[in-house]
Short mmCIF file of C-alpha atoms in Angstrom, two decimals:
data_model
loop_
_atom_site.label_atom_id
_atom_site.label_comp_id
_atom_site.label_asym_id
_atom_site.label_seq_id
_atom_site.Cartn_x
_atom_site.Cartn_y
_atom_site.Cartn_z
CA UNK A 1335 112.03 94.15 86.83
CA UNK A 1336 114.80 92.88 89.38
CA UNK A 1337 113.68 96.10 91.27
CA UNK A 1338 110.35 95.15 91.53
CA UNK A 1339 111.09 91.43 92.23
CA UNK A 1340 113.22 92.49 95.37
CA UNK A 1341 110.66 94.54 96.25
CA UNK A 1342 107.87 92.38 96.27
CA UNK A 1343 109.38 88.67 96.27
CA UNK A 1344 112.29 88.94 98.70
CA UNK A 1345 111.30 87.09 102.16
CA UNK A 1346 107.69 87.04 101.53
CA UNK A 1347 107.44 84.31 99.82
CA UNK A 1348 108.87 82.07 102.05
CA UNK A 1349 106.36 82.81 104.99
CA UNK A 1350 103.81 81.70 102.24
CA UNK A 1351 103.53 77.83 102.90
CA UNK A 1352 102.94 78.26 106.70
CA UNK A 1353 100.54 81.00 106.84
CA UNK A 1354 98.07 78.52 104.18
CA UNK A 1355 97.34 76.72 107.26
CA UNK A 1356 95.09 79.29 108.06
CA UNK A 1357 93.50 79.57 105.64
CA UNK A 1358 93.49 76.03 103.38
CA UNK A 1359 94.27 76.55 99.74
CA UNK A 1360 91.11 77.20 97.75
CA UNK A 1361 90.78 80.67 100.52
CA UNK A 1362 94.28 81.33 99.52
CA UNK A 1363 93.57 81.79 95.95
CA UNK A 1364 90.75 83.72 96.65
CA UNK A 1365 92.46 86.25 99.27
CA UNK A 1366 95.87 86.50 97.22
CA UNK A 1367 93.77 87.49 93.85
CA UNK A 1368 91.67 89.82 95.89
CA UNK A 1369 94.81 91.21 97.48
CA UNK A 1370 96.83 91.72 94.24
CA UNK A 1371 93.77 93.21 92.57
CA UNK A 1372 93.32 95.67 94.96
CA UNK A 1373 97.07 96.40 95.54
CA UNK A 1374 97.51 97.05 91.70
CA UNK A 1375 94.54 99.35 91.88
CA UNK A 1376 96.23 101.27 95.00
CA UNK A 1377 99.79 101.21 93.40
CA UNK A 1378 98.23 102.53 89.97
CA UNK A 1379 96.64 105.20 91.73
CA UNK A 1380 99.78 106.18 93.37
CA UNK A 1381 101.56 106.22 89.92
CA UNK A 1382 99.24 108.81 88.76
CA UNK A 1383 99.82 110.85 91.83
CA UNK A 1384 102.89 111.09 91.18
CA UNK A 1385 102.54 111.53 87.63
CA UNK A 1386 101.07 114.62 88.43
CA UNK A 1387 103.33 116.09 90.98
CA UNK A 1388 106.27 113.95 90.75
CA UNK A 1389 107.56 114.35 94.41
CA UNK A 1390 107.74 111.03 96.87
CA UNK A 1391 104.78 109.25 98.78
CA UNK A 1392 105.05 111.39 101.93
CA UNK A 1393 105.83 114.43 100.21
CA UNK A 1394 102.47 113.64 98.30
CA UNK A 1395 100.84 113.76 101.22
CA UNK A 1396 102.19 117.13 102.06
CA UNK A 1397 100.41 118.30 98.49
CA UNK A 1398 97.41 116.26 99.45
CA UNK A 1399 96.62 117.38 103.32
CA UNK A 1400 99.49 119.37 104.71
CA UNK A 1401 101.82 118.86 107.16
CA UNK A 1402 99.86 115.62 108.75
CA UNK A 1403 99.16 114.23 105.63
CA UNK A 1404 103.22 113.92 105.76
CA UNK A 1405 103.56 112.82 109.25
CA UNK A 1406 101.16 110.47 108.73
CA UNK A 1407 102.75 108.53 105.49
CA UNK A 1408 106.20 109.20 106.26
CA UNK A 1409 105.56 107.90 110.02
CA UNK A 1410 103.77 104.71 108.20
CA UNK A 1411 106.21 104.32 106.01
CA UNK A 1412 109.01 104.06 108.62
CA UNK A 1413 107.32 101.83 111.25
CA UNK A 1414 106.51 99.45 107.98
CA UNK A 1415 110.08 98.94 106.90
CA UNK A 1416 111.08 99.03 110.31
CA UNK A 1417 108.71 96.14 110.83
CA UNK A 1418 109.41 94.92 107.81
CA UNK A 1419 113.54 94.00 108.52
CA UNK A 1420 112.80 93.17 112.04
CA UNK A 1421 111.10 89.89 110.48
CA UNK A 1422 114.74 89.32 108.51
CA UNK A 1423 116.42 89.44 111.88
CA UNK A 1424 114.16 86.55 113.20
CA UNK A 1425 114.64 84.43 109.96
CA UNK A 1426 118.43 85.03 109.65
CA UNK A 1427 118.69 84.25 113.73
CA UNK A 1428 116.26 80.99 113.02
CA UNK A 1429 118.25 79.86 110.00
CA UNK A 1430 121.30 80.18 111.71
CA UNK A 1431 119.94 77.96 114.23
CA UNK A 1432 118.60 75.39 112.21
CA UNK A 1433 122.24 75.22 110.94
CA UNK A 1434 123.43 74.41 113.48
CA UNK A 1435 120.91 72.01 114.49
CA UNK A 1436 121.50 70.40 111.43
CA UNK A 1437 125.21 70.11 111.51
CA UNK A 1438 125.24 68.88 115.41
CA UNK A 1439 126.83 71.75 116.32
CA UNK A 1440 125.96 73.74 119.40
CA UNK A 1441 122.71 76.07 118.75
CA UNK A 1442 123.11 79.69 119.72
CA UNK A 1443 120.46 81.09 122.23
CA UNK A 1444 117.76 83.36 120.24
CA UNK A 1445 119.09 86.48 122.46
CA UNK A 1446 122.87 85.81 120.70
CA UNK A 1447 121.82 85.59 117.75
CA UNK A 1448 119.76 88.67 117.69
CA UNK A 1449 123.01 90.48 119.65
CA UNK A 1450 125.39 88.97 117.16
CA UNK A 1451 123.12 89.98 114.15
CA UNK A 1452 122.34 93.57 115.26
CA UNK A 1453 125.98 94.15 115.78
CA UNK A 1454 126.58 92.64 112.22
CA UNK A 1455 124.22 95.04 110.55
CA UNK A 1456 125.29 98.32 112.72
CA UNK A 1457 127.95 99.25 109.95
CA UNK A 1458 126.25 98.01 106.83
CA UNK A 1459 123.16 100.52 108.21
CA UNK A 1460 125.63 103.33 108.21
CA UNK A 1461 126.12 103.30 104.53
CA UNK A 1462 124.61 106.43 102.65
CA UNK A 1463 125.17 105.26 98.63
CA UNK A 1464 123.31 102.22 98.82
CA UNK A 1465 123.62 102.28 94.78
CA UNK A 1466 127.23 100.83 95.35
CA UNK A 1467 125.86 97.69 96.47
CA UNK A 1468 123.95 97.18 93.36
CA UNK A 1469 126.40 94.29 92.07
CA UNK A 1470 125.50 92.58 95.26
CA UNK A 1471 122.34 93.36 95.03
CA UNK A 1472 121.98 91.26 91.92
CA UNK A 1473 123.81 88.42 93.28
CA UNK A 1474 121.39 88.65 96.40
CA UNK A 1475 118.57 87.93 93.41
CA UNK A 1476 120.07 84.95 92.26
CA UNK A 1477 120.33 83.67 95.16
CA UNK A 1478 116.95 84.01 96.01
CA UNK A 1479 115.60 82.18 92.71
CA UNK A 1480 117.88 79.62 93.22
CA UNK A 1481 116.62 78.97 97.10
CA UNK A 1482 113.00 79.18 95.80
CA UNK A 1483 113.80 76.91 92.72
CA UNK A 1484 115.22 74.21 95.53
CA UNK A 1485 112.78 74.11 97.87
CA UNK A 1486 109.87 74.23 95.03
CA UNK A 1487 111.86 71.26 93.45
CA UNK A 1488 111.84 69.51 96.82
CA UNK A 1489 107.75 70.34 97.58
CA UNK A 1490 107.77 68.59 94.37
CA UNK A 1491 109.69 64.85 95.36
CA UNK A 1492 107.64 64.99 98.38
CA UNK A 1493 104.58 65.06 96.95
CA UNK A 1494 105.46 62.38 94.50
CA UNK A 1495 106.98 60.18 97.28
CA UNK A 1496 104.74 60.90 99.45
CA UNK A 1497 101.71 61.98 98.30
CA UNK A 1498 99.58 64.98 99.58
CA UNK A 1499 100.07 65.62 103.23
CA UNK A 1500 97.46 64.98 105.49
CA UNK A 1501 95.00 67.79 106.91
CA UNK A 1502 95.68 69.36 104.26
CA UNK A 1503 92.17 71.45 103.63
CA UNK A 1504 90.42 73.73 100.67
CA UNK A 1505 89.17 76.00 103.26
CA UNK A 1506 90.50 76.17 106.65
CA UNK A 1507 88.37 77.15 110.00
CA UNK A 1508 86.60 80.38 109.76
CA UNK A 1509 87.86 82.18 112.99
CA UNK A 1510 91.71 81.52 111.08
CA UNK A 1511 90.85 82.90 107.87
CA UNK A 1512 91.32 86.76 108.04
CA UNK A 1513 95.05 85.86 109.77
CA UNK A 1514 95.79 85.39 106.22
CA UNK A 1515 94.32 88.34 104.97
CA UNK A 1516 96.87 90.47 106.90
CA UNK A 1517 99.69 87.87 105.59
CA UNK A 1518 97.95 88.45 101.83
CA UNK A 1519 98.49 92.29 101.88
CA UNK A 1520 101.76 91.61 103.51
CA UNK A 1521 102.97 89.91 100.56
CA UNK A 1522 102.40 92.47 98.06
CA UNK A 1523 104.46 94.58 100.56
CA UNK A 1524 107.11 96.65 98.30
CA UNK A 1525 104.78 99.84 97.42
CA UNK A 1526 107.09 101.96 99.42
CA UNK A 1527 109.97 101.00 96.97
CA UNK A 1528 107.07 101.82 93.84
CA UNK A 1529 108.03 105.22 93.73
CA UNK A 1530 111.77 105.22 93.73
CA UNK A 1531 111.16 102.59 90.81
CA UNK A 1532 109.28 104.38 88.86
CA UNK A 1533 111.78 107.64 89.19
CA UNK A 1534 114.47 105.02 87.77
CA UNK A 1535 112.60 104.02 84.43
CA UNK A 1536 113.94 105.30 81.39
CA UNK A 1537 110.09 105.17 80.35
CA UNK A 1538 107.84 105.50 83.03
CA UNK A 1539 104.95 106.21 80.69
CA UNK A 1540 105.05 102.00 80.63
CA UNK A 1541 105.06 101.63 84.32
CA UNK A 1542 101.15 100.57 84.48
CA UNK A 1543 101.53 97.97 81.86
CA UNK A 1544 104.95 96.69 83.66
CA UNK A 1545 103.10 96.91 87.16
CA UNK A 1546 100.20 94.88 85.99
CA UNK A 1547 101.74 92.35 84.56
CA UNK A 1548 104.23 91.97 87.13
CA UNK A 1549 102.21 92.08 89.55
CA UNK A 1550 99.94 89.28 88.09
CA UNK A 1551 103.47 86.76 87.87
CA UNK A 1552 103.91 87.81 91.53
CA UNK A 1553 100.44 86.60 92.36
CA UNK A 1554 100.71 83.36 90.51
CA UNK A 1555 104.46 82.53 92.05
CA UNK A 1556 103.15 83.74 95.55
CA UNK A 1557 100.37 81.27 95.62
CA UNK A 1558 101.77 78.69 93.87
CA UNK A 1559 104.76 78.14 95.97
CA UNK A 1560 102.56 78.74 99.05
CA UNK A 1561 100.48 76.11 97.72
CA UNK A 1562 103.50 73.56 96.70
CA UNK A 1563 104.83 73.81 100.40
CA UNK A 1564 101.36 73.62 101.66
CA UNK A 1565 100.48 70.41 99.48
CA UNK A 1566 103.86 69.08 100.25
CA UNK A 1567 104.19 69.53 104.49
CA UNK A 1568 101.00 70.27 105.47
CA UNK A 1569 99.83 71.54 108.68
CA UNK A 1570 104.01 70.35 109.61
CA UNK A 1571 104.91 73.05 107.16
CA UNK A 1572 108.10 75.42 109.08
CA UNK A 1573 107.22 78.87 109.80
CA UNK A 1574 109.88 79.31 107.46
CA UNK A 1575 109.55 76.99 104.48
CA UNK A 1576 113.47 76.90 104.12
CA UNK A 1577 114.05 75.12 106.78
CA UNK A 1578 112.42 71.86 105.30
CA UNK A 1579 115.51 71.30 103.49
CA UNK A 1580 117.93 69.15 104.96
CA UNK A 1581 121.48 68.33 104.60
CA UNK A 1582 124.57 70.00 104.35
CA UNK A 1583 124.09 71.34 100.95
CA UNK A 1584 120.93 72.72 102.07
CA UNK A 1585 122.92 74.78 105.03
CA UNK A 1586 125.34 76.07 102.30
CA UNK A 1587 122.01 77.30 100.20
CA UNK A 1588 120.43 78.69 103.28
CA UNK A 1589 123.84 80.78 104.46
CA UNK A 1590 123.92 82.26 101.07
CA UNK A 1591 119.60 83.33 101.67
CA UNK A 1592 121.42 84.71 105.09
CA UNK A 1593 123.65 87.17 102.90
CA UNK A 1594 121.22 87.99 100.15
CA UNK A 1595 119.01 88.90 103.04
CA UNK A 1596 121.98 91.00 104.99
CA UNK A 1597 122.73 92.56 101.69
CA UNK A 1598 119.07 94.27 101.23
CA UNK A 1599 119.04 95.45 104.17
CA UNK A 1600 120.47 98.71 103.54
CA UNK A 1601 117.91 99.03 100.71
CA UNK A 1602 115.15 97.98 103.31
CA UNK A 1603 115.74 100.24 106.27
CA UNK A 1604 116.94 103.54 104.20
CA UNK A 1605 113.18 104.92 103.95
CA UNK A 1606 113.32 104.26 108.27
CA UNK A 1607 116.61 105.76 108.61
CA UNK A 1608 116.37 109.28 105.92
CA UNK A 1609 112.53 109.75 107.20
CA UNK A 1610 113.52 109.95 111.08
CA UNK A 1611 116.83 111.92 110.21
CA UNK A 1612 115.04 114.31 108.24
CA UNK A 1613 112.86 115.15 111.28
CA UNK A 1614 115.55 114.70 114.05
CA UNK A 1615 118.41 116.56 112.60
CA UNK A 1616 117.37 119.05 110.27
CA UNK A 1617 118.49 121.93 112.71
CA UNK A 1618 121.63 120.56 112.79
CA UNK A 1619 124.69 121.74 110.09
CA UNK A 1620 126.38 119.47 107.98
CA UNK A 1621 129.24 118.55 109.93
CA UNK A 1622 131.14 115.72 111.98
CA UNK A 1623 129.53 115.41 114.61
CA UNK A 1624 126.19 115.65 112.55
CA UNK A 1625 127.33 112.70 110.67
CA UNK A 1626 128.10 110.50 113.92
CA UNK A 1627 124.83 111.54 116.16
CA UNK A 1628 122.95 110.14 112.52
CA UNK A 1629 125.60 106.88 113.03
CA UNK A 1630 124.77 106.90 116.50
CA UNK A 1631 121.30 106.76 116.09
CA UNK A 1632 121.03 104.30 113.53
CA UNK A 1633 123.10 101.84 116.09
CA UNK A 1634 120.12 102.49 118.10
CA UNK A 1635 117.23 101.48 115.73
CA UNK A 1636 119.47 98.56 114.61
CA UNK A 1637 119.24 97.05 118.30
CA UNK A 1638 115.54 98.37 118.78
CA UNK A 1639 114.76 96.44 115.60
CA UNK A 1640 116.50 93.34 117.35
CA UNK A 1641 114.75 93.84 120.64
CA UNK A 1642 111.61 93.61 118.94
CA UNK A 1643 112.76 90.37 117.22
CA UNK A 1644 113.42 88.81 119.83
CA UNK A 1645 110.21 89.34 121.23
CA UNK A 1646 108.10 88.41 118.30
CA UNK A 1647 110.41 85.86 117.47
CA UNK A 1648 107.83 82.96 118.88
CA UNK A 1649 105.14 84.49 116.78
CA UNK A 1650 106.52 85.04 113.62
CA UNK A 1651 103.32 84.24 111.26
CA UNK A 1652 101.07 86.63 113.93
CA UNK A 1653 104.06 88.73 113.71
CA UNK A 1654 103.84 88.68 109.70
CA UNK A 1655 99.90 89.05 109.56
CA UNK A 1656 99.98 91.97 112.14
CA UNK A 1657 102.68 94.32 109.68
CA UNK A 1658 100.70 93.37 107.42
CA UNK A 1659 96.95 94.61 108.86
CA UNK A 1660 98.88 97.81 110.64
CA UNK A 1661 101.57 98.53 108.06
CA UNK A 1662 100.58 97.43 104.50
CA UNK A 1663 97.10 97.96 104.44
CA UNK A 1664 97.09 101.77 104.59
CA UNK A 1665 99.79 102.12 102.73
CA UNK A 1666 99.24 100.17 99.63
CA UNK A 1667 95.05 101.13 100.06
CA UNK A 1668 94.00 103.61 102.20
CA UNK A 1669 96.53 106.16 101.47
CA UNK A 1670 96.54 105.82 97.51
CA UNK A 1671 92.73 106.45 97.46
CA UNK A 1672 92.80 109.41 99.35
CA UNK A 1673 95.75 110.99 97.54
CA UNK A 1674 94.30 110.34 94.52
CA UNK A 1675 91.04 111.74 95.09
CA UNK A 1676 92.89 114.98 96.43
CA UNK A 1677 95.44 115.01 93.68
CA UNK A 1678 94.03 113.34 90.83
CA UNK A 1679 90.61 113.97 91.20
CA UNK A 1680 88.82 111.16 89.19
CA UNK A 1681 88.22 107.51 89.37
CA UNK A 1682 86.29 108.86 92.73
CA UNK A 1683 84.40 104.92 93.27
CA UNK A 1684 87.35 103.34 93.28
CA UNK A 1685 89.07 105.20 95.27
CA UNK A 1686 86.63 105.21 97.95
CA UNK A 1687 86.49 101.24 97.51
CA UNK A 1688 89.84 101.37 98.71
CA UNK A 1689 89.16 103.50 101.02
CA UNK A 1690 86.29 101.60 102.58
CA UNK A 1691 87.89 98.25 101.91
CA UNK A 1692 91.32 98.97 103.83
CA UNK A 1693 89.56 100.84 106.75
CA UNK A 1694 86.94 97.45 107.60
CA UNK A 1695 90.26 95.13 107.11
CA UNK A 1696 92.19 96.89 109.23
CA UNK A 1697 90.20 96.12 112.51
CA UNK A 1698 89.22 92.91 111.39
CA UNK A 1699 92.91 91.23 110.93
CA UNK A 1700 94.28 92.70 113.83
CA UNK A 1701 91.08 91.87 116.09
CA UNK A 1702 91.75 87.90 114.83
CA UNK A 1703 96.00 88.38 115.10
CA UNK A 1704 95.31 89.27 118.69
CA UNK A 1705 93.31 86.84 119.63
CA UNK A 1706 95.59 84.15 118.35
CA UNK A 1707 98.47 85.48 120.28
CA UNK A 1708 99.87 82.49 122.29
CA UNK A 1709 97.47 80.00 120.83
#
């Protein structure tokens, strides 16, 4: 269950508050139960897959349509997580400059921090036994329910004190609407952690039951702390809801989010990292010098992932929507439909649901994420 939490809780939920300005939160409950009902119906179909052949996502769609059925899941899958942990870099390089905002201290320019950070991570993206770090791992947990717990309890005096924000709405402007529908597949983001998961249960006969009803609680914390913040700040609501704490305890909580986030990113990036090394290298011999040109280029995503931070850094909830639309939507809809009509070879409605569904959103949210750009 921690597994699944990381993988579907971790930063997510704290781009939640902001991106219900879009959409105003009677469309949010709407969208997020759509989105979780049709991700559980993608992720289920995936299970089955690989019930049946028991080899990993890409390698499923080797089975499934040859050599670019790979290519094309193992290339998604990389340019998600890739996506994915750029987004930590800009909310560990915004945190640390709201700290220092908030302790008068002098704030770091967005290009440092990104330097700084990218520099930071270089090593920790070296590591090859990410199960060593599980310890931390769990500690990384905590420390997310704690931060979530504190700003939840905080939503929670404001709206008491203060009442409801104003402009706060049930359902926001039309032409904003399907921005969230990128951010509402986004948040149900882990599936290409579903796999490895379900390899590590004791019992994976139980993983549909577990997935459901995980995936439900998801849903309901999701959109009620998106909600709370929503209620609580309104349209005022930071990009990252963190931030609305104040004070120096609040620093000390959001330094420790800063190293639960650091410490998944091993986790987050390996799928990046062992997909482009398996293409890149495989001609090469197990040696030295194998092992450093594999260092070497991880160094270089590390910084590409912080170059692309710092550009997207200004449009972090466009940013959000847009992995969402390009990344998340094929992966955890498109892609399990058509595996499991080639695999499995029932449920054939469904799956083409999915099929249709992701393929019309897919336009759609990126058409309105574009748009928005600089607005």
């Amino acid at each position: 269950c921690l597994s699944t939490f990381k993988a579907f809780i971790a930063t997510g939920i704290l781009f939640m508050p902001q991106a219900l300005t879009h959409a105003g939160w009677a469309w949010a409950i709407v969208l997020m139960s759509l989105s979780c009902v049709i991700s559980t119906a993608g992720i289920l179909l995936l299970g089955q897959c690989h019930h049946k052949c028991f080899v990993s996502y890409p390698l499923m769609g080797q089975k499934a349509f040859g050599a670019w059925g790979y290519t094309l899941i193992a290339g998604q899958v990389a340019i998600s997580q890739f996506g994915f942990v750029s987004s930590y870099y800009i909310f560990i390089s915004t945190t640390v400059q709201h700290i220092c905002e908030s302790l008068d201290l002098d704030v770091p320019p967005m290009w440092v921090c990104m330097c700084c950070l990218s520099c930071l991570l270089t090593p920790l993206g070296w590591l090859r036994r990410i199960g060593k770090m599980k310890i931390v791992n769990i500690i990384g947990d905590v420390i997310i329910l704690i931060a979530i717990a504190c700003v939840g309890s905080a939503a929670c005096v404001q709206i008491a004190e203060h009442g409801i924000a104003p402009g706060v709405v049930a359902f926001a402007e039309p032409d904003k609407v399907l921005m969230f529908a990128g951010t509402a597949v986004y948040a149900f983001e882990g599936i290409a952690l579903v796999i490895p998961i379900r390899e590590g249960m004791a019992e994976p006969e139980k993983f549909p039951c577990m997935l459901v009803g995980m995936m439900c609680l998801f849903m309901v914390i999701l959109t009620g702390f998106g909600i709370l913040g929503y209620l609580a700040w309104g349209n005022d609501v930071q990009t990252i809801v963190l931030h609305q704490l104040t004070g120096p305890a609040s620093c000390f909580l959001q330094a420790l989010y800063i190293f639960a986030v650091v410490c998944t990113f091993p986790i987050a990036i390996f799928p990046t990292f062992t997909i482009c090394e398996a293409a890149i290298f495989c001609h090469m011999e197990a040696s030295w010098q194998r092992k450093w040109a594999k260092n070497l280029f991880r160094t270089v995503v590390t910084f590409m992932m912080g170059s692309v931070a710092y550009f997207m850094a200004p449009e972090l909830s466009i940013f959000i929507s847009m992995l969402g639309s390009f990344c998340s939507i094929p992966l955890a809809i498109i892609f399990p439909g058509m595996l499991h009509m080639q695999l499995v070879g029932d449920a054939i409605v469904v799956c083409w649901c999915l099929v249709v569904i992701g393929s019309c959103l897919i336009p759609m949210t990126i058409y309105v994420d574009v748009l928005n750009l600089g607005s």
